[in-house]
CSV table of C-alpha atoms in Angstrom, one decimal:
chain,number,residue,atom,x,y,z
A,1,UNK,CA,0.0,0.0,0.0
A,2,UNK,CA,1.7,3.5,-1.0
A,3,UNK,CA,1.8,6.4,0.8
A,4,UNK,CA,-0.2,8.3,-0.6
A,5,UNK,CA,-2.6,5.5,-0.4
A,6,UNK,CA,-2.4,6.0,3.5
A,7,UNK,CA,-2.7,9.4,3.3
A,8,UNK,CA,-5.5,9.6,1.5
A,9,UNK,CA,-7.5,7.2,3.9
A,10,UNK,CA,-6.2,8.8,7.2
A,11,UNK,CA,-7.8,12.6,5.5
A,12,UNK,CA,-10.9,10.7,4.9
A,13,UNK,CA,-11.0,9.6,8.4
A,14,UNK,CA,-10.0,12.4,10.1
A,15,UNK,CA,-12.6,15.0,7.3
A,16,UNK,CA,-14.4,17.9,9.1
A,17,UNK,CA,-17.3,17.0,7.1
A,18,UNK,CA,-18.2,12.9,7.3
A,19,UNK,CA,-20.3,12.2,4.0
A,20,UNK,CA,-22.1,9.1,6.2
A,21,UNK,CA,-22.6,8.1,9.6
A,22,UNK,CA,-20.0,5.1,8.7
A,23,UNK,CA,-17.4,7.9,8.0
A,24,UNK,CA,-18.2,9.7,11.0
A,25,UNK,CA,-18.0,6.4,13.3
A,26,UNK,CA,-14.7,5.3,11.7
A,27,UNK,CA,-13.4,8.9,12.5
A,28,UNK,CA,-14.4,8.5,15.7
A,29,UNK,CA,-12.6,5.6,16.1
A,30,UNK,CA,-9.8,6.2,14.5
A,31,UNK,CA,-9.3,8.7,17.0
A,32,UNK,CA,-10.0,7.0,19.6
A,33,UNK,CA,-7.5,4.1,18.7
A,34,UNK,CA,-4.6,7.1,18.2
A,35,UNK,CA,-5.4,8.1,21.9
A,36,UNK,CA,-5.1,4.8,23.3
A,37,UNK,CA,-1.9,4.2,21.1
A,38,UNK,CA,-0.1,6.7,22.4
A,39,UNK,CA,-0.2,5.7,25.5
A,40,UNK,CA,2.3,2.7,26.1
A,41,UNK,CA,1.2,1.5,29.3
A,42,UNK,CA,-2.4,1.2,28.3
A,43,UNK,CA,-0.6,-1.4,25.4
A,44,UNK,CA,1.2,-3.3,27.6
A,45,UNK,CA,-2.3,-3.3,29.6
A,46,UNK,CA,-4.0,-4.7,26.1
A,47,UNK,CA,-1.1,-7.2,25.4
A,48,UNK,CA,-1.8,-8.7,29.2
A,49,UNK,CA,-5.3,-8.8,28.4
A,50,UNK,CA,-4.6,-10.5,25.0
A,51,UNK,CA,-2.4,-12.8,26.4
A,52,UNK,CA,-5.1,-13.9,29.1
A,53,UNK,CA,-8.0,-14.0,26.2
A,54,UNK,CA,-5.1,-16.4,24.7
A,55,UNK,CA,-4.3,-18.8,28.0
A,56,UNK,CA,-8.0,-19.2,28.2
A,57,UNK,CA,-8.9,-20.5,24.8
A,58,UNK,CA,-6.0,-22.6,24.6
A,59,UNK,CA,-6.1,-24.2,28.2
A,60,UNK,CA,-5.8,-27.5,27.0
A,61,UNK,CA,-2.7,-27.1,24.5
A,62,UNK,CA,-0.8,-24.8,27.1
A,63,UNK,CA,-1.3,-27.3,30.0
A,64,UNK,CA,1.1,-30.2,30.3
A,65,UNK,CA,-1.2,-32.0,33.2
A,66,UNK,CA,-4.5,-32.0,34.3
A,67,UNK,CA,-5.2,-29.1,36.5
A,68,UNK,CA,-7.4,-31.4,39.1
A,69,UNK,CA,-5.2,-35.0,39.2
A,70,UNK,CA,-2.1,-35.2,41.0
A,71,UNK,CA,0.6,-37.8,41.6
A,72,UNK,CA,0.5,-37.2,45.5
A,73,UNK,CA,3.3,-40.3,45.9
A,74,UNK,CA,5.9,-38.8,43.5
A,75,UNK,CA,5.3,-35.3,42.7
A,76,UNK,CA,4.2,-33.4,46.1
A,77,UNK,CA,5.5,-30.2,46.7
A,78,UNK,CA,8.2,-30.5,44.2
A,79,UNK,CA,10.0,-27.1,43.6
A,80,UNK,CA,9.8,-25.3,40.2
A,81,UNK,CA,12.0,-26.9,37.6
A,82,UNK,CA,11.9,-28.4,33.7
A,83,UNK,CA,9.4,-31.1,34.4
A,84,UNK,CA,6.9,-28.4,36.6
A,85,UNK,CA,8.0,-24.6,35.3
A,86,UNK,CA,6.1,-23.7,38.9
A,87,UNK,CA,6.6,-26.2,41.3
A,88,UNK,CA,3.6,-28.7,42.3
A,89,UNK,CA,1.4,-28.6,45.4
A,90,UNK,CA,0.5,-30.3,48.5
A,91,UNK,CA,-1.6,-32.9,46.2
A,92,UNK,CA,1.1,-33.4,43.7
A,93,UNK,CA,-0.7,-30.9,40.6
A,94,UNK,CA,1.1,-29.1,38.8
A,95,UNK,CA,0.4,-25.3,39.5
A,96,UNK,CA,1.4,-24.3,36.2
A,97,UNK,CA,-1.3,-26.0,34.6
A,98,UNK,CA,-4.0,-24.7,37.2
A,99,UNK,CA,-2.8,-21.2,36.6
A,100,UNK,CA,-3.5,-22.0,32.7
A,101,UNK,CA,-7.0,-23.7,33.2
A,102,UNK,CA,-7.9,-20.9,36.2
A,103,UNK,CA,-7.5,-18.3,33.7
A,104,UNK,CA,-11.0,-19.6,32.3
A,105,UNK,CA,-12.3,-18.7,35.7
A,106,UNK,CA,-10.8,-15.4,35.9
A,107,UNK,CA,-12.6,-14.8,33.0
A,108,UNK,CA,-15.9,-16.6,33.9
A,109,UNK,CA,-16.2,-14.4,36.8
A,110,UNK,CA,-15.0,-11.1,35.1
A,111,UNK,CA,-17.3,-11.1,32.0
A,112,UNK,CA,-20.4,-12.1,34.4
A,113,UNK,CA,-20.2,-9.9,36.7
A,114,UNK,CA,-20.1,-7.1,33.8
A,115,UNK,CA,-23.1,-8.7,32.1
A,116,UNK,CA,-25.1,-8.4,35.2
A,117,UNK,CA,-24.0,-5.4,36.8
A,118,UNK,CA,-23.0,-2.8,34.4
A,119,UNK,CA,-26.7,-3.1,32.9
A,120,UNK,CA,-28.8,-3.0,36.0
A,121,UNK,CA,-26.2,-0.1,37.0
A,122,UNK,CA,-27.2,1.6,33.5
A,123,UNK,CA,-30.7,1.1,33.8
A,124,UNK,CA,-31.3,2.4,37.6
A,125,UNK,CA,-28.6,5.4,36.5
A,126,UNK,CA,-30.6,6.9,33.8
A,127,UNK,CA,-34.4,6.4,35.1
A,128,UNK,CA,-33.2,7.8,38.3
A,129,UNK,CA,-31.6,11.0,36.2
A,130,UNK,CA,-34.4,10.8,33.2
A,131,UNK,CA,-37.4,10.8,36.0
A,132,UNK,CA,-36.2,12.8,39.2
A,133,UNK,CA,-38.4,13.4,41.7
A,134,UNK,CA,-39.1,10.5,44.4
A,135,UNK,CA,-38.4,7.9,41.6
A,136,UNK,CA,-34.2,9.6,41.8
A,137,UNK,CA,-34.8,9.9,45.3
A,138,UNK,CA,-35.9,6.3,46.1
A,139,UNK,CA,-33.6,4.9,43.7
A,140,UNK,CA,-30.5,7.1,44.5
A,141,UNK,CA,-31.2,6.4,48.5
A,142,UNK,CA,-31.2,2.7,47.5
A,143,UNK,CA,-27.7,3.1,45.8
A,144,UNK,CA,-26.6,4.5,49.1
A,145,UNK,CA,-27.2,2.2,51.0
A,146,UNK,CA,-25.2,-0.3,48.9
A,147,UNK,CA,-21.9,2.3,48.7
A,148,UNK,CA,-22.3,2.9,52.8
A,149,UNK,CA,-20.7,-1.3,52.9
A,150,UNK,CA,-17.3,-2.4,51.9
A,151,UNK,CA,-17.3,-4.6,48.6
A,152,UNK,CA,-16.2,-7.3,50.3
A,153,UNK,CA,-18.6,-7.3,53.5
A,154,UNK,CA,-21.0,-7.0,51.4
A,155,UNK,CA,-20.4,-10.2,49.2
A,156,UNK,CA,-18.9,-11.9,52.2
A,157,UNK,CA,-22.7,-11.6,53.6
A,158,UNK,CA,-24.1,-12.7,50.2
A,159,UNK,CA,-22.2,-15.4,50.0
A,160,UNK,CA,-22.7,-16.6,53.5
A,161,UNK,CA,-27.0,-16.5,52.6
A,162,UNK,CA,-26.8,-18.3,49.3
A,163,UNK,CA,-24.3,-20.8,50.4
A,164,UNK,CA,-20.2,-21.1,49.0
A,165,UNK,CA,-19.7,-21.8,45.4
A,166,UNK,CA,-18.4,-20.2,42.1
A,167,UNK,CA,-21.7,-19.5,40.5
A,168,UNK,CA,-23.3,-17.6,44.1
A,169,UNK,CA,-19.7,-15.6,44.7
A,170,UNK,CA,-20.2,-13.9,41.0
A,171,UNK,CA,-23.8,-13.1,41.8
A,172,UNK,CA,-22.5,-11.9,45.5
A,173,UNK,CA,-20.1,-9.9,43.6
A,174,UNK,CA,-22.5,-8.8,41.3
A,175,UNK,CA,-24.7,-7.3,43.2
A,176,UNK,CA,-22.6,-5.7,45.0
A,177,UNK,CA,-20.7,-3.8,42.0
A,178,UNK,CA,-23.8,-2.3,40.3
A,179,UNK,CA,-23.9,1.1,42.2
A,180,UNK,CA,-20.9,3.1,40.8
A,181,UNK,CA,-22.1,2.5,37.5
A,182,UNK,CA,-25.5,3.8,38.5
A,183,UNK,CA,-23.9,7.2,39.7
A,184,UNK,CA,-22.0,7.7,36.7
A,185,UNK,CA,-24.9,6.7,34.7
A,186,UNK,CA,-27.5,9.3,36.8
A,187,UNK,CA,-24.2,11.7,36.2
A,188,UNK,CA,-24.1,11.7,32.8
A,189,UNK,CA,-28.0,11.6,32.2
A,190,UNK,CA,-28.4,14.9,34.1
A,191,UNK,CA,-25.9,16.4,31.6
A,192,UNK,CA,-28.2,15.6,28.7
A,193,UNK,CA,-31.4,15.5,30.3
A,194,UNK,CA,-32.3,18.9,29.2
A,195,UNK,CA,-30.2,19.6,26.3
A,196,UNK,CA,-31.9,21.0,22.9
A,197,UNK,CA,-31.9,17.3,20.8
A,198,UNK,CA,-33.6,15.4,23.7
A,199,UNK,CA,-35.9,17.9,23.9
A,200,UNK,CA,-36.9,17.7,20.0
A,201,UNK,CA,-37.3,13.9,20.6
A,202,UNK,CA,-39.9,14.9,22.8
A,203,UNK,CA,-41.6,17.2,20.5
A,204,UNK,CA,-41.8,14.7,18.4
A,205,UNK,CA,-43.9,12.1,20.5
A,206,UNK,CA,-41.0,9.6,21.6
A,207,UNK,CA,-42.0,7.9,25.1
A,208,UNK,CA,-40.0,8.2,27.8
A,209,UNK,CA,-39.0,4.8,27.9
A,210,UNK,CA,-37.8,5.3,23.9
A,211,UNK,CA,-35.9,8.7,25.0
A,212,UNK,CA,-33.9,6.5,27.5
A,213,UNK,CA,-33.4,3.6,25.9
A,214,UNK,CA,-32.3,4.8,22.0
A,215,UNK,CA,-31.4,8.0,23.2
A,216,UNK,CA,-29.3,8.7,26.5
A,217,UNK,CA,-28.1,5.0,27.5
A,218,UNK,CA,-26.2,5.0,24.1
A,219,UNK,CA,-23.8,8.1,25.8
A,220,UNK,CA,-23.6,6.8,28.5
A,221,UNK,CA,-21.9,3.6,27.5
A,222,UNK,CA,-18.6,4.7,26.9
A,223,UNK,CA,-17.9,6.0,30.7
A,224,UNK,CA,-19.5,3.4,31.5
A,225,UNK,CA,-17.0,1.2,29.7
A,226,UNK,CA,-14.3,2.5,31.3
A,227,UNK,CA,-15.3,2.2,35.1
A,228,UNK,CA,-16.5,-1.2,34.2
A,229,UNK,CA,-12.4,-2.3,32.7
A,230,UNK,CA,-11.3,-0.1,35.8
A,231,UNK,CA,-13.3,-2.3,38.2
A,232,UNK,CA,-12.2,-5.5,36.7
A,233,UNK,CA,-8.7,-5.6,38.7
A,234,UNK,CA,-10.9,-4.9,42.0
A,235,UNK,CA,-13.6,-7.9,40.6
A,236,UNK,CA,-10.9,-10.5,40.4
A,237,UNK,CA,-9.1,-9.5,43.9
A,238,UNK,CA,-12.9,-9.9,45.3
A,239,UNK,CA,-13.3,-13.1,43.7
A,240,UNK,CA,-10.2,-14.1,44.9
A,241,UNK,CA,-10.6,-13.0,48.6
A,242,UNK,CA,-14.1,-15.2,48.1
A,243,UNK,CA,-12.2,-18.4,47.1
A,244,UNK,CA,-9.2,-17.4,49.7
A,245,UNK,CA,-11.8,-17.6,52.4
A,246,UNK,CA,-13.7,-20.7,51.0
A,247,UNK,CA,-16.4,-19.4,50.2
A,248,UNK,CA,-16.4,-18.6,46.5
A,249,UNK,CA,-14.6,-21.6,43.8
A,250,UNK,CA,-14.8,-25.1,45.6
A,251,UNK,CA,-12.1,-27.8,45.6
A,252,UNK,CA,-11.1,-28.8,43.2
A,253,UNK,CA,-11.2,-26.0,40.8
A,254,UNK,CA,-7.8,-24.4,39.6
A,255,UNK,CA,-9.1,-20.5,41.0
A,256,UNK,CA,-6.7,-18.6,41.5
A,257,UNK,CA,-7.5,-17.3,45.2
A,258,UNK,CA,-8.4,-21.0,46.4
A,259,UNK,CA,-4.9,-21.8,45.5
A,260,UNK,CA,-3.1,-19.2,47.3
A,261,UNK,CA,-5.5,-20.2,50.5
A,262,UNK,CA,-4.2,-23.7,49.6
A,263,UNK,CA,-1.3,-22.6,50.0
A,264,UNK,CA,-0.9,-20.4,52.9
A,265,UNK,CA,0.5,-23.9,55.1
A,266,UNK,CA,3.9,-23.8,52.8
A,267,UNK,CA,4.5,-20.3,52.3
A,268,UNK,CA,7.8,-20.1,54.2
A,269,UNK,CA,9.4,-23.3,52.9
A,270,UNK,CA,7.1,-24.2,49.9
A,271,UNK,CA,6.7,-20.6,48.6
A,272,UNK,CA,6.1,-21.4,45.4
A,273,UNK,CA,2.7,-22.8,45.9
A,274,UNK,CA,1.2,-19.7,47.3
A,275,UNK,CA,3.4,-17.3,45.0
A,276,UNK,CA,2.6,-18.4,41.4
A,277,UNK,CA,-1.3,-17.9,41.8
A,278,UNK,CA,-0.4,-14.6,43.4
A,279,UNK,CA,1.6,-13.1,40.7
A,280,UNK,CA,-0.8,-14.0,38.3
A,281,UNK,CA,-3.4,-12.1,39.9
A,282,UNK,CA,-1.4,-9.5,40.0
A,283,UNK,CA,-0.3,-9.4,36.5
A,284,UNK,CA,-3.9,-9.6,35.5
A,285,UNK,CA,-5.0,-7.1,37.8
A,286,UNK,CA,-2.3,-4.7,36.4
A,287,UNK,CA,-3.4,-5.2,33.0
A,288,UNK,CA,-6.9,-4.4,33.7
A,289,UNK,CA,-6.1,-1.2,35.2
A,290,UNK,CA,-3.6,0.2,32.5
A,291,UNK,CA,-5.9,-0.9,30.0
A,292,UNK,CA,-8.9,1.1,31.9
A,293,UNK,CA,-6.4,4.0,32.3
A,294,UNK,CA,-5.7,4.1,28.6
A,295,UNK,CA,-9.7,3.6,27.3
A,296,UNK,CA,-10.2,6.4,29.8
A,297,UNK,CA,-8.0,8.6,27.9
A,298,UNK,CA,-8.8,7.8,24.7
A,299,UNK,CA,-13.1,7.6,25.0
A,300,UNK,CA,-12.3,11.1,27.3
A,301,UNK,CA,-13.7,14.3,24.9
A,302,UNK,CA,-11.8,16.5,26.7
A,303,UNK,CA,-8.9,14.9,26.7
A,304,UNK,CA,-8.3,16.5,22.9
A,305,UNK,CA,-8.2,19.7,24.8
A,306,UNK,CA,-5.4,18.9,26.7
């Protein structure tokens, strides 16, 4: 492709004066994507994320042994070396291979907890700012109370009514991460809630649920994108505090926080065991936030003022 090729393009991108909404979108994102480019730590964030995306769907080829059998006579507690890059633990697995296969879990819990609470966040954010009145007030008091407990409490009581397990911890967790994204939602709805376009949707007979729905949930999702990647780090350390304590993944599934409680017996001798799961969590946890970090930068509109 010849220069001038590229140039070409990158004007048409970039034009003052989009001929379609398809232009105007790419623009958009072509923008966007220069942003986020320029910012090397939110790549290295991408590239961890990538990499996890990676370990996840190719569990099976990446693990040498089965994350859940062990040779307890011949291969317990066996320091990291060529035949276990990571050691083994007290049951004789090899904790490389549960670090591969508990990457699925990292991700089972992650992308859950987004599906369920960045919608119900969205949805009580922008009724609460669309409606005011007692419908904010009632809804608004409710998100208060939610924000007045510590994360963790909080799911630590969930968990402790609807019994240990993987499947109650992410709807523990769930619940309990909705409200931020309901504030920034009722934030940015306030912004728009009187501006000149949302009033011509009115004029022209749209219902209020239409007015929310096709038009002010649509800008909301981009800041709402970016506390959602931002929270993702503070997800898996909840998730893993759950399975540290017992109550979130059961035995014998390769999470990442059940290992390191596991683990906890042979951290001064047999430090391995408790220090693999732990670095990947945080490597994980680091992507997530440069990654948020750059998406906040690039989706930002004033950040092109700065």
């Amino acid at each position: 492709m010849s220069a001038e090729t590229i140039q070409s393009r990158r004007e048409w991108l970039l034009s003052d004066r989009p001929a379609s909404r398809l232009q105007a979108r790419l623009g958009r994102a072509y923008v966007a994507w220069r942003r986020f480019s320029a910012n090397r730590l939110a790549l290295v964030g991408m590239l961890i994320i990538i990499g996890l995306l990676v370990v996840a769907a190719f569990a099976d080829v990446l693990a040498p042994y089965s994350p859940t059998i062990g040779d307890l006579k011949n291969a317990r507690l066996l320091p990291p070396g060529t035949a276990h890059w990571f050691g083994t633990d007290d049951l004789g697995r090899d904790i490389y291979s549960r670090i591969v296969y508990g990457a699925r879990w990292t991700l089972y819990v992650v992308i859950l907890v987004a599906i369920i609470a960045a919608p119900i966040g969205l949805l009580v954010g922008t009724i609460a700012g669309y409606a005011g009145g007692w419908t904010d007030t009632i809804l608004m008091r409710i998100t208060d109370i939610f924000l007045a407990f510590p994360k963790l409490v909080l799911a630590l009581a969930f968990v402790a009514a609807l019994g240990p397990g993987i499947e109650n911890a992410v709807l523990a967790i769930a619940i309990t991460s909705w409200p931020p994204y309901a504030r920034i939602a009722r934030a940015e709805t306030l912004t728009v809630r009187n501006s000149d376009y949302i009033k011509a949707v009115q004029l022209m007979g749209a219902s209020p649920f239409r007015i929310v729905l096709r038009h002010i949930m649509p800008l909301c999702i981009s800041s709402l994108i970016i506390r959602v990647t931002l929270d993702m780090a503070g997800i898996i350390l909840t998730a893993a505090g759950l399975g540290f304590l017992g109550l979130g993944a059961q035995p014998p599934l390769p999470e990442w926080g059940a290992m390191i409680a596991s683990g906890r017996r042979f951290i001064l001798d047999q430090w391995w065991v408790a220090a693999a799961p732990g670095a990947a969590i945080l490597i994980v946890s680091l992507g997530f936030n440069l990654l948020g970090d750059g998406l906040r930068d690039a989706l930002d509109p004033r950040s092109g003022d700065q």
